[in-house]
Short mmCIF file of C-alpha atoms and ligand atoms in Angstrom, two decimals:
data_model
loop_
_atom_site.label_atom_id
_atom_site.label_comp_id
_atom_site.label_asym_id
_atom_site.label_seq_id
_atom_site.Cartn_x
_atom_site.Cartn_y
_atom_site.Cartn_z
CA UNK B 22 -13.30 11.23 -8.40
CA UNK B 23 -16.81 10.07 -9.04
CA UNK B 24 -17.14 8.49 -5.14
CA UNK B 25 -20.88 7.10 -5.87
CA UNK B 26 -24.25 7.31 -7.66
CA UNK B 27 -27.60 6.50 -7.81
CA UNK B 28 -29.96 7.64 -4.39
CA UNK B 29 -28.60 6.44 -0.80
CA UNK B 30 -31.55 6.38 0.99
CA UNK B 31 -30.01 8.57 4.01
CA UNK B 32 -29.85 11.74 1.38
CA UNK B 33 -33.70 11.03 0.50
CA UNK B 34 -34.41 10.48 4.33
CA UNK B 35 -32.93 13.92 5.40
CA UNK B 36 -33.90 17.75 4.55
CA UNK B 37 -31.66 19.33 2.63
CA UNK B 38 -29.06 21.83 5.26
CA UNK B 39 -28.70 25.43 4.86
CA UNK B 40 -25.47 25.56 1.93
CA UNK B 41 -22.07 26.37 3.94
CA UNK B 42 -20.35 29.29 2.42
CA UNK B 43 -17.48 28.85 0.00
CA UNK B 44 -13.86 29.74 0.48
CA UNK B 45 -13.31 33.12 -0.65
CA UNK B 46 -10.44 34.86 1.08
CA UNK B 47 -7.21 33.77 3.05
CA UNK B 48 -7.88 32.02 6.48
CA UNK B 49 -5.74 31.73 9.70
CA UNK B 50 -6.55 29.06 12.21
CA UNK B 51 -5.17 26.63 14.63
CA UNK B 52 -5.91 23.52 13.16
CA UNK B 53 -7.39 23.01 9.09
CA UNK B 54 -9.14 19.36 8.34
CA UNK B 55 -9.83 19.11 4.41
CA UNK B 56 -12.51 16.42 4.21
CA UNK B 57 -16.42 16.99 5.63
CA UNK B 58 -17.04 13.62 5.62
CA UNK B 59 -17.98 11.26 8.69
CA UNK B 60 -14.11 11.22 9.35
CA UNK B 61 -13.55 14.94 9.13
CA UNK B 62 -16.55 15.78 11.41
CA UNK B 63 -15.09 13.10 14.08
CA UNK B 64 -11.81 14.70 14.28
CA UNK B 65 -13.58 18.77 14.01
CA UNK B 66 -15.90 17.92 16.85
CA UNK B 67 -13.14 16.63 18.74
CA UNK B 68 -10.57 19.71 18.30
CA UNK B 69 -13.46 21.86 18.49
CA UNK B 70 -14.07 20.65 22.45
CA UNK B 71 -10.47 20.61 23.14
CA UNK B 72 -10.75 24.45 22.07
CA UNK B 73 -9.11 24.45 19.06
CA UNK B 74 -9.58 26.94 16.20
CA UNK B 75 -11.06 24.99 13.46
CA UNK B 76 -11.17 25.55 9.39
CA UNK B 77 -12.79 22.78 7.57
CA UNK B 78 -12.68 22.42 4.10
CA UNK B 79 -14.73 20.17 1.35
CA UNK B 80 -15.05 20.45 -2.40
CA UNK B 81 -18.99 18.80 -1.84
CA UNK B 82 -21.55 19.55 0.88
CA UNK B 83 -20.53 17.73 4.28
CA UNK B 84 -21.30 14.34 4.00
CA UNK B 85 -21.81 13.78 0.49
CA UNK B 86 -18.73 11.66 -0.36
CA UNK B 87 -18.36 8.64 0.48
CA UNK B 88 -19.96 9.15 3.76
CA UNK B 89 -23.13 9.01 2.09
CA UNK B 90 -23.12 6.10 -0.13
CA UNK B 91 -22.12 3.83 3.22
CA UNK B 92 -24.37 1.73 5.22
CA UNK B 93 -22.70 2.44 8.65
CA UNK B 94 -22.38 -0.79 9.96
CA UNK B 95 -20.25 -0.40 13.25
CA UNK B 96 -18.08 -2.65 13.85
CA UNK B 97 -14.61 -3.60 15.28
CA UNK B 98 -14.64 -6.19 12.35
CA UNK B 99 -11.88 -5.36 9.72
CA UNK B 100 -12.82 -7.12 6.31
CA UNK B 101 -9.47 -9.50 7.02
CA UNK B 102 -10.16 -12.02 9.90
CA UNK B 103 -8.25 -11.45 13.23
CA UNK B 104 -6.35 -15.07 11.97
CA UNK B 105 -5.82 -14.19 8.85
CA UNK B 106 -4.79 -10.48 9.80
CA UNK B 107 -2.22 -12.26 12.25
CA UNK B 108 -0.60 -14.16 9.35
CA UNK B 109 0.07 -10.58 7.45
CA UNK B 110 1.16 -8.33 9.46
CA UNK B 111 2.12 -10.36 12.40
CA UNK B 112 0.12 -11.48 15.74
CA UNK B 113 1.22 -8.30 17.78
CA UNK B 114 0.17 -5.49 15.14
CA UNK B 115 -3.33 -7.73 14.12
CA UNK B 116 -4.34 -7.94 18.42
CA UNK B 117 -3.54 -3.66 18.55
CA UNK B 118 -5.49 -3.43 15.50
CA UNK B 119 -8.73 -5.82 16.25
CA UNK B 120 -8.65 -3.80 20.16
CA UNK B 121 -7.86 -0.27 18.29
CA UNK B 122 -11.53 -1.04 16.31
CA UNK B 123 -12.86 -2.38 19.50
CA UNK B 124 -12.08 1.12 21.49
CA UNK B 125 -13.16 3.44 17.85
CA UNK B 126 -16.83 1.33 17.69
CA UNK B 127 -17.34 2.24 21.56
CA UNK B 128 -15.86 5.79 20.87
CA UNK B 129 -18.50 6.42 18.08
CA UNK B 130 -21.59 5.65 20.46
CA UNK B 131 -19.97 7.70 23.14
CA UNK B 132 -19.55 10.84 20.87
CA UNK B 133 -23.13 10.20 19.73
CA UNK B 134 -24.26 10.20 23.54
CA UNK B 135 -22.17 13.03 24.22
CA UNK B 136 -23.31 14.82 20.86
CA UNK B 137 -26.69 14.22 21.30
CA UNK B 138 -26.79 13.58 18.24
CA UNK B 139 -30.20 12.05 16.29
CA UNK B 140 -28.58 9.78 13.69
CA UNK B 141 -30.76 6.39 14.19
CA UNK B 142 -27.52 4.81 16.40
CA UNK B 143 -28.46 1.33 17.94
CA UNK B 144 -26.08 -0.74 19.52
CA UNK B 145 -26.64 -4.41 17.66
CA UNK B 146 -24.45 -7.42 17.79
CA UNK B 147 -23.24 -8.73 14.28
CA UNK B 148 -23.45 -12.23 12.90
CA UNK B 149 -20.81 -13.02 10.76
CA UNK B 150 -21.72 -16.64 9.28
CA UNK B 151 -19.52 -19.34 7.35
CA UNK B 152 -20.65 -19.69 3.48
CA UNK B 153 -19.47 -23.04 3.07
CA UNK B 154 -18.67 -25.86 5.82
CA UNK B 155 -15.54 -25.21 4.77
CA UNK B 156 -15.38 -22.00 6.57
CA UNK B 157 -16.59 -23.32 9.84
CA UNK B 158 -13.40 -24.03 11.16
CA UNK B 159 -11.93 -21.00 10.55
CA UNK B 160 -14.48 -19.43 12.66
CA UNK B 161 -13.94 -21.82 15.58
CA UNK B 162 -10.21 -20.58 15.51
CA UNK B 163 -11.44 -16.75 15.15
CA UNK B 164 -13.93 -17.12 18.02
CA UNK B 165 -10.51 -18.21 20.08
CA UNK B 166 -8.19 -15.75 18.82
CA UNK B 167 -11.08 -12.84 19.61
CA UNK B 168 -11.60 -14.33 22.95
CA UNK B 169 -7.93 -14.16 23.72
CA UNK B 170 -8.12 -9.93 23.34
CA UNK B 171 -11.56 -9.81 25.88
CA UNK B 172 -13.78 -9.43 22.85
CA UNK B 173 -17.32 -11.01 23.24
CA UNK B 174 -18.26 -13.49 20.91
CA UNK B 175 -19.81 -16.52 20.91
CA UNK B 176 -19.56 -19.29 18.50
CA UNK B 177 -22.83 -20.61 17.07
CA UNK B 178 -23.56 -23.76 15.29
CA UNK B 179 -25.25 -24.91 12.36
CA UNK B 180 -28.46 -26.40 14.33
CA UNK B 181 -28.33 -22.59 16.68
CA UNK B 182 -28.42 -20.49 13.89
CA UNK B 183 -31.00 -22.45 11.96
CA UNK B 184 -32.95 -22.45 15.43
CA UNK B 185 -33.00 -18.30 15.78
CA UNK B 186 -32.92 -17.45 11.84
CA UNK B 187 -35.40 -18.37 9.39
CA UNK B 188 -32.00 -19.50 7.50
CA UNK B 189 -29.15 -22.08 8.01
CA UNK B 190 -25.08 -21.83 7.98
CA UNK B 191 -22.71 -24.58 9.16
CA UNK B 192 -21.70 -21.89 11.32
CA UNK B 193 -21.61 -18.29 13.12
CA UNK B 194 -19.61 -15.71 15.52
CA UNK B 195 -22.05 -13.50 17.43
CA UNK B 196 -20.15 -10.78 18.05
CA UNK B 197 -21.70 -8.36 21.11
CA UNK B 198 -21.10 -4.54 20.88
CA UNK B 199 -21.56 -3.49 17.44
CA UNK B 200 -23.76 -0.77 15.92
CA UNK B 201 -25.34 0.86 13.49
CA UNK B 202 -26.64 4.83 12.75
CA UNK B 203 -27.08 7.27 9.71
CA UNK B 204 -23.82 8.30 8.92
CA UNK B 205 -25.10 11.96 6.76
CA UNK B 206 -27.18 12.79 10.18
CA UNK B 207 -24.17 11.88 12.22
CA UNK B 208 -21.84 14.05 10.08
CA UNK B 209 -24.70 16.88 9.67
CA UNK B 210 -25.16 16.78 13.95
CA UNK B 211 -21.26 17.02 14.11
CA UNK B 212 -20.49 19.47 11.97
CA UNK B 213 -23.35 21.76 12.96
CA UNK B 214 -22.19 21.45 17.05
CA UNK B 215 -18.78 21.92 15.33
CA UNK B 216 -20.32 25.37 13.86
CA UNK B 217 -21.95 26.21 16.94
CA UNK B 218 -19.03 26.43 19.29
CA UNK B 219 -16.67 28.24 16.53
CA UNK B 220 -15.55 25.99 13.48
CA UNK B 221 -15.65 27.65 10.37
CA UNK B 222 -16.69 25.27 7.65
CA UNK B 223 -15.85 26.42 4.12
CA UNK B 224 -17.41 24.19 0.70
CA UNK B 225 -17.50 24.55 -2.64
CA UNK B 226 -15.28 24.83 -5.54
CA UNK B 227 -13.25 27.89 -3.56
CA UNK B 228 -12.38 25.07 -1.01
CA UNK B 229 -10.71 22.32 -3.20
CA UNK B 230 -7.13 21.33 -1.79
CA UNK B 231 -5.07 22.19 -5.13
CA UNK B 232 -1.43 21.45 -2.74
CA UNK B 233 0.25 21.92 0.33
CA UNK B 234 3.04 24.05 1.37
CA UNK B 235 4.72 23.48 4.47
CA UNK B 236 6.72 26.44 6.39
CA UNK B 237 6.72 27.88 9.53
CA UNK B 238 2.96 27.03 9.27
CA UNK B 239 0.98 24.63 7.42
CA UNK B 240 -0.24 26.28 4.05
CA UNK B 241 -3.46 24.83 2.23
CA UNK B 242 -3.90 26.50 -1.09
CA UNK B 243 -7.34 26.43 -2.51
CA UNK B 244 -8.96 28.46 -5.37
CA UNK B 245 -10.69 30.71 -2.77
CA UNK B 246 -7.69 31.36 -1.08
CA UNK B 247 -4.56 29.87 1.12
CA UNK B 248 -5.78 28.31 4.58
CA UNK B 249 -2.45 28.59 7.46
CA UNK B 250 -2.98 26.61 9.93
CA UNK B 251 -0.57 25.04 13.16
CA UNK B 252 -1.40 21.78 11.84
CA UNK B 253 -3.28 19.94 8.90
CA UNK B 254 -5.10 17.23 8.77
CA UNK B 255 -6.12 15.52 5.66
CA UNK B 256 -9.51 13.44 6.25
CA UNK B 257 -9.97 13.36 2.17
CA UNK B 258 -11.42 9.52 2.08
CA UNK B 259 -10.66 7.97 -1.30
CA UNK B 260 -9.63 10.84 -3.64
CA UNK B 261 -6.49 10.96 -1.36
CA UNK B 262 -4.26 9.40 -3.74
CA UNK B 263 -3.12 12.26 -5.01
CA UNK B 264 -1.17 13.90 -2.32
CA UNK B 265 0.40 10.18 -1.66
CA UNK B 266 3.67 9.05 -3.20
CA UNK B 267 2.04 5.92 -4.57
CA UNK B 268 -1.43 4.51 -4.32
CA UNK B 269 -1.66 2.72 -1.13
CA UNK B 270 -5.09 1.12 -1.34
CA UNK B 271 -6.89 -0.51 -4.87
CA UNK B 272 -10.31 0.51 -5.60
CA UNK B 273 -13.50 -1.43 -6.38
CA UNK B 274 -16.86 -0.57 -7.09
CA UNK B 275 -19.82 -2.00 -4.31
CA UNK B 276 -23.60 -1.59 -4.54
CA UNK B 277 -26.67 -1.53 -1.77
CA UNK B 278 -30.38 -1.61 -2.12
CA UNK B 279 -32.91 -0.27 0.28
CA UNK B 280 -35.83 -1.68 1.27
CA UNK B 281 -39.46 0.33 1.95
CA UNK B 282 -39.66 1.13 5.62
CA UNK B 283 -41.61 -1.15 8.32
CA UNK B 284 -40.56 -4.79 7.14
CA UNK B 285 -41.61 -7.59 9.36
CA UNK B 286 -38.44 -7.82 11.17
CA UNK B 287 -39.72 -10.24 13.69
CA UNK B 288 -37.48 -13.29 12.64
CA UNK B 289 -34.31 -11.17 12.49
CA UNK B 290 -33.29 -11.84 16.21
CA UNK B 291 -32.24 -8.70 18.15
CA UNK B 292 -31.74 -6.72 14.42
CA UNK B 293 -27.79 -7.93 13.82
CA UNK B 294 -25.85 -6.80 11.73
CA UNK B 295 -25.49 -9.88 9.28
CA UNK B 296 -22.36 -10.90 6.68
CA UNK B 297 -20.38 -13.87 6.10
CA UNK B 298 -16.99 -15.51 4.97
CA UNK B 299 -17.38 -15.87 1.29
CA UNK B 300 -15.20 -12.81 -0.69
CA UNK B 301 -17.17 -10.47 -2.07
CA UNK B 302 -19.36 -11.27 0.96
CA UNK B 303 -23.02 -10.22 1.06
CA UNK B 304 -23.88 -8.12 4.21
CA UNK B 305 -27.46 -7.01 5.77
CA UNK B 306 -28.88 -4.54 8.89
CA UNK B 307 -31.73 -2.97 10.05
CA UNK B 308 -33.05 0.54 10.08
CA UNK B 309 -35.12 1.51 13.06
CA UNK B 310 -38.05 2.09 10.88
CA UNK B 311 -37.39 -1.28 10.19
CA UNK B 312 -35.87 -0.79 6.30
CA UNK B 313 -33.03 -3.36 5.23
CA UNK B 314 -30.29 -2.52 3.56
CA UNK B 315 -28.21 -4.85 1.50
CA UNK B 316 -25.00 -4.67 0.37
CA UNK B 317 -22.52 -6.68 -1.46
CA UNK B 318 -22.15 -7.55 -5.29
CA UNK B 319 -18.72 -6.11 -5.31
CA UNK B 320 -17.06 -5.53 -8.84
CA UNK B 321 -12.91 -4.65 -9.43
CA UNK B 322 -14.27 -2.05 -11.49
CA UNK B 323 -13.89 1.74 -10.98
CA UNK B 324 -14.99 3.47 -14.12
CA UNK B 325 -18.06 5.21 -12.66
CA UNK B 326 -19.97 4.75 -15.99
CA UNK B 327 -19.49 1.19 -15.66
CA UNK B 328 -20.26 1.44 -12.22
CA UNK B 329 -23.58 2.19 -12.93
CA UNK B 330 -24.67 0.90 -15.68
CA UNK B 331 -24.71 -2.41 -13.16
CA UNK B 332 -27.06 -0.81 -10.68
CA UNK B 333 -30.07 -2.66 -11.52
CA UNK B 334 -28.66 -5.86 -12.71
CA UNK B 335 -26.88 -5.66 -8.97
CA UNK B 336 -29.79 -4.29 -7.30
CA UNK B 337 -32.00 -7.38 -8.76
CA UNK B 338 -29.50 -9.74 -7.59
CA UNK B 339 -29.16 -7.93 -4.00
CA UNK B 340 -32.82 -8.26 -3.50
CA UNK B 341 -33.17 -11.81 -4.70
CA UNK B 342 -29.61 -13.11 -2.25
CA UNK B 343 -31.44 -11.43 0.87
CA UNK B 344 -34.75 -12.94 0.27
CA UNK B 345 -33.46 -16.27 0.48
CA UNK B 346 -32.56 -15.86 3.95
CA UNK B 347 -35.77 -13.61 4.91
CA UNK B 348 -38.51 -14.98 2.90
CA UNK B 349 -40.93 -13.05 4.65
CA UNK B 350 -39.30 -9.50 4.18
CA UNK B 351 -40.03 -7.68 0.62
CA UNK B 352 -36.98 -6.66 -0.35
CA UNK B 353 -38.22 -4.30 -3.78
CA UNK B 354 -35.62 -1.76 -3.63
CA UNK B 355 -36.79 1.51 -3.08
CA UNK B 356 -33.54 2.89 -2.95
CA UNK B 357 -30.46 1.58 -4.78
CA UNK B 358 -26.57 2.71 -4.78
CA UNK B 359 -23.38 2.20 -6.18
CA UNK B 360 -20.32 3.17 -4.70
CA UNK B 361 -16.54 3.34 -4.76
CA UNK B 362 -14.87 1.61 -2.26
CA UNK B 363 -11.25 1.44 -1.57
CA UNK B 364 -9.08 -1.25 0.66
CA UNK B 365 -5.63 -1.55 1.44
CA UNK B 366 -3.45 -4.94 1.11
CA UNK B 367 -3.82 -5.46 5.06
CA UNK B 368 -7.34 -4.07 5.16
CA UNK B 369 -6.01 -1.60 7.86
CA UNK B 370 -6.55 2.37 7.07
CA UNK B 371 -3.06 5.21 7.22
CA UNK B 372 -3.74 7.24 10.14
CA UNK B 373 -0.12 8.82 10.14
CA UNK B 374 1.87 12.04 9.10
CA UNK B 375 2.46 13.04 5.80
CA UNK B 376 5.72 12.14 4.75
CA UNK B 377 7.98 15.18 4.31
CA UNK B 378 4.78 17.31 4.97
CA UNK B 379 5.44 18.21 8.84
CA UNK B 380 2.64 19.22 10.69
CA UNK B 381 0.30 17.21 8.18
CA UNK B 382 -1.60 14.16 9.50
CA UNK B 383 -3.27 11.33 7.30
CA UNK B 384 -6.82 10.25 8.52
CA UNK B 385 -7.95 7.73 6.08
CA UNK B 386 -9.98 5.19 7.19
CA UNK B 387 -9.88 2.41 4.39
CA UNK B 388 -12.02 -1.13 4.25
CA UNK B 389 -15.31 -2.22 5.24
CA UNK B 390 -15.25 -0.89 8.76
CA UNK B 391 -13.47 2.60 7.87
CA UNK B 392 -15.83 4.41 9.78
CA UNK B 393 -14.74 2.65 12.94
CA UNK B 394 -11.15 3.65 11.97
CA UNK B 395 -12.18 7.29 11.36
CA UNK B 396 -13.63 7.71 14.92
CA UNK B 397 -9.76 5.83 15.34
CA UNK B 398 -8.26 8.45 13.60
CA UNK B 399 -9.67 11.31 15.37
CA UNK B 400 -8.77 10.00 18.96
CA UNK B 401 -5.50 9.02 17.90
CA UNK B 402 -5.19 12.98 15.82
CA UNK B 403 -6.61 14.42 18.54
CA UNK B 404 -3.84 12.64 21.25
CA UNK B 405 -1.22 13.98 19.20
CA UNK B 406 -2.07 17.49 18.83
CA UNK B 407 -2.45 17.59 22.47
CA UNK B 408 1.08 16.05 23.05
CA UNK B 409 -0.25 12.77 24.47
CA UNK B 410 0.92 9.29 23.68
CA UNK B 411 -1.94 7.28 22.21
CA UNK B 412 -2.04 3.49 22.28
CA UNK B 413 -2.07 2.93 18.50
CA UNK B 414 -0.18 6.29 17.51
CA UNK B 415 2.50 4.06 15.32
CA UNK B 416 -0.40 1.45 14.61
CA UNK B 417 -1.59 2.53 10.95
CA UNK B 418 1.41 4.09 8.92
CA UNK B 419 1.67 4.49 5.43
CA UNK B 420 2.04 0.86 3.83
CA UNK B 421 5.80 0.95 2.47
C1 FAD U 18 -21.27 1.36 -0.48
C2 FAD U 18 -20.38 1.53 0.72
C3 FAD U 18 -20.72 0.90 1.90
C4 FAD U 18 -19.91 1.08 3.04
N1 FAD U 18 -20.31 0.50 4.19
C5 FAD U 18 -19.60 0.72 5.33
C6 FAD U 18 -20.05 0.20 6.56
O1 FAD U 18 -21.05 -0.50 6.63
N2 FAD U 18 -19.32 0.49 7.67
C7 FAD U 18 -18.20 1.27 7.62
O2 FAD U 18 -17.57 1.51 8.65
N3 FAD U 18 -17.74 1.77 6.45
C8 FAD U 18 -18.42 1.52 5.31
N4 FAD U 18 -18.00 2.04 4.13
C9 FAD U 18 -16.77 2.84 4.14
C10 FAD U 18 -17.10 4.20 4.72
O3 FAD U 18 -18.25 4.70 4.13
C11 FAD U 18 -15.94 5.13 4.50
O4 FAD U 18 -14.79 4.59 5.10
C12 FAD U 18 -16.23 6.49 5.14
O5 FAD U 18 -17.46 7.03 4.74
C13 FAD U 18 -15.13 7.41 4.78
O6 FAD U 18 -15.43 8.66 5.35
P1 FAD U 18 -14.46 9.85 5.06
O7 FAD U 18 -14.97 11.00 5.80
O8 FAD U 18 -13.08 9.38 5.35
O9 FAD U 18 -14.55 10.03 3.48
P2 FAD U 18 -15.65 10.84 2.65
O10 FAD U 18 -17.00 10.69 3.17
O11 FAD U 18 -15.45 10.49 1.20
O12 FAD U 18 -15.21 12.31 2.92
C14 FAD U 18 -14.03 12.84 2.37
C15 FAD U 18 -14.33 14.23 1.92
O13 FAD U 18 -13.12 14.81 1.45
C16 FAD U 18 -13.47 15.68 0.40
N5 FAD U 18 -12.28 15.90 -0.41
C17 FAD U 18 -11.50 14.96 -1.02
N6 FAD U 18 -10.49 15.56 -1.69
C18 FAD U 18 -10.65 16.89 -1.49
C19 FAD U 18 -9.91 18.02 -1.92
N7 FAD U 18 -8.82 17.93 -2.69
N8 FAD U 18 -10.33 19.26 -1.56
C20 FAD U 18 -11.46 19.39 -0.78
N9 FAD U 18 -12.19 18.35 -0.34
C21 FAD U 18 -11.77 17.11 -0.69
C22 FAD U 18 -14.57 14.95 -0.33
O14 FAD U 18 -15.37 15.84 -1.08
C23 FAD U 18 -15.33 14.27 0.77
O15 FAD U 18 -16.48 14.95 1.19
C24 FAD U 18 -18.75 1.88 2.96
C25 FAD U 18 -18.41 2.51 1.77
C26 FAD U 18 -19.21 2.35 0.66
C27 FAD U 18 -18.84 3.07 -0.60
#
């Protein structure tokens, strides 16, 4: 699958890594993660400090799926309200889910502290904001239902937002706790303090899943050669459709400019992450060397040629949104994106076994915060292997 296109500005920002060597021979290990993305370096740095033997497989370089086209907003925000999440899948389920995010955003800046690693990570509230008045009292009854779970949010009105922010909304939830960081350096820093204490990382076109066989041990065959492995875990972001029974998430197309570094980000109180209620919503953050990227523009298309034949009709239109709320930021895209996005009916990601495939986990982290539900996926991965009971173990199944 073509996964994006056009120049993130995170590949242009870092220098390109040494290449990992290809699969090219039969490999035993304890545990085998397909998937180098920001999902399968959560769940390999993980297993690697519980002491696990680690293969990792990717058909591209680490971090140059999906990974890379994202803009890393961190947040416990799913892209489906708490309320309206409630009126889905039921009020129990959306709570566990909205506190699962909660506990994955303050898992990601712990494994950066405890990685060390340099990815830009700044902990930033978000502002989600009401489009039309309309909206605002939907996000009086979402401030209440967040409040309920211990989140911290504050409701903000038209007159307080148009006080802090060089822009006006009949309303806002300031939501404490969030973050943001470069999600190819945090990947890159993972994988290579994976490397260091033992994983073996394998990419190239020797290390594409073909299928799984499952026996006394897990068997991954590849071109370069059949991975066995204890257990399997599939971290394969949007191309995973393939190993499901039937598609369980519907695919879109998304695009994101860039700014130029050192924007005068003086009116853009405490550098929040910014989107709002309207559907496809436009979304803004912060870079700490004070670039903005905007996203948004959103398009039910998914032929890549399409795709990107839109980027600078998108990338004009980007630009031109985001200056109305920050008149005194040039927003000329030096960088612009397109990429494939995919979201489930519920908006929550499968972080489950395989069906029929024992011994083979799903860690697919769908929707607008599926980074947050990859760090998710490799606590709640990482529980299991080690024969603990995790909170939200039965949370994210395979939609029927
Ligand atoms: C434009 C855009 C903006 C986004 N913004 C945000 C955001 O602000 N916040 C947020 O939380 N999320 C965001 N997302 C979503 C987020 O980027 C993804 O959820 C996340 O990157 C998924 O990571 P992953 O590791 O699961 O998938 P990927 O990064 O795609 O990694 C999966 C890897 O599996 C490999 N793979 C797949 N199939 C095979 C196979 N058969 N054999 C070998 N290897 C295989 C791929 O090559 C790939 O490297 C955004 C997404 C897009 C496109």
């Amino acid at each position: 699958m073509d996964l994006r296109s056009g120049t993130p500005v995170w590949l242009a920002k870092v220098p390109p890594e040494p290449p990992q060597p290809d699969l090219d021979g039969p490999m035993e290990c304890d545990i085998a993660i397909v998937g180098a993305g920001i999902t399968g370096a959560l769940v390999a740095w993980r297993l690697v400090r519980a002491g696990h033997d680690v293969v990792l497989l990717d058909r591209r370089e680490s971090g140059r799926g999906s990974t890379a086209a994202s803009t890393a907003l961190i947040t416990y925000e799913l892209d489906t309200s708490l309320i309206e999440l409630r009126r889905s899948v039921g009020r129990a389920r959306a709570d566990r889910a909205y506190l699962a995010a909660a506990a994955g955003v303050r898992l990601i800046g712990e494994t950066v502290r405890d990685s060390g690693a340099d990815c830009g990570y700044e902990e930033v509230p978000s502002l989600y904001v009401a489009s039309d008045p309309a909206d605002a009292a939907d996000l009086s009854r979402e401030c209440a239902a967040r409040r309920e779970l211990g989140l911290a949010v504050t409701e903000l009105s038209s007159a307080e937002i148009a006080d802090r922010f060089p822009f006006s909304r009949p309303a806002g939830l300031l939501s404490e706790r969030m973050a943001q960081l470069d999600p190819v350096r945090l990947t890159d820093r993972l994988l290579d303090a994976a490397a260091m204490e033992g994983a073996r990382i394998r990419t190239g076109p020797g290390a594409v899943l073909a299928s799984i066989r499952c026996a006394d041990r897990v068997e991954l065959v590849a071109p370069g050669g059949v991975v066995r492995a204890r257990r399997a875990i599939l971290a394969t972001g949007y191309e995973s459709q393939s190993y499901l029974a039937a598609p369980v998430a519907s695919l879109k197309s998304t695009y994101v400019i860039a700014t130029a570094p050192a924007q005068p980000l003086g009116e853009w109180p405490r550098h929040c992450l910014l989107w709002e209620t309207a559907r496809p919503y436009l979304y803004l953050r912060t870079t700490p060397d004070g670039r903005v990227l905007v996203g948004g523009e959103d398009e039910s298309i998914v032929d890549p040629k399409r795709r990107d034949a839109l980027i600078p009709k998108k990338a004009a239109r980007l630009a031109e949104r985001a200056a109305r709320l920050f008149p005194s930021i040039d927003f000329t895209p030096e960088f612009s994106w397109a990429g494939t996005f995919a979201e489930t009916p519920t908006g929550l990601p499968c972080i489950a076994p395989l069906p029929g495939m024992p011994g083979v986990w799903l860690a697919l982290g769908y929707g607008g915060n599926g980074i947050t539900f990859g760090a998710v996926a490799a606590d709640i991965i990482c529980a299991a292997i080690a024969g603990a009971r995790h909170d939200a173990e039965d949370l994210f199944p395979l939609p029927a």
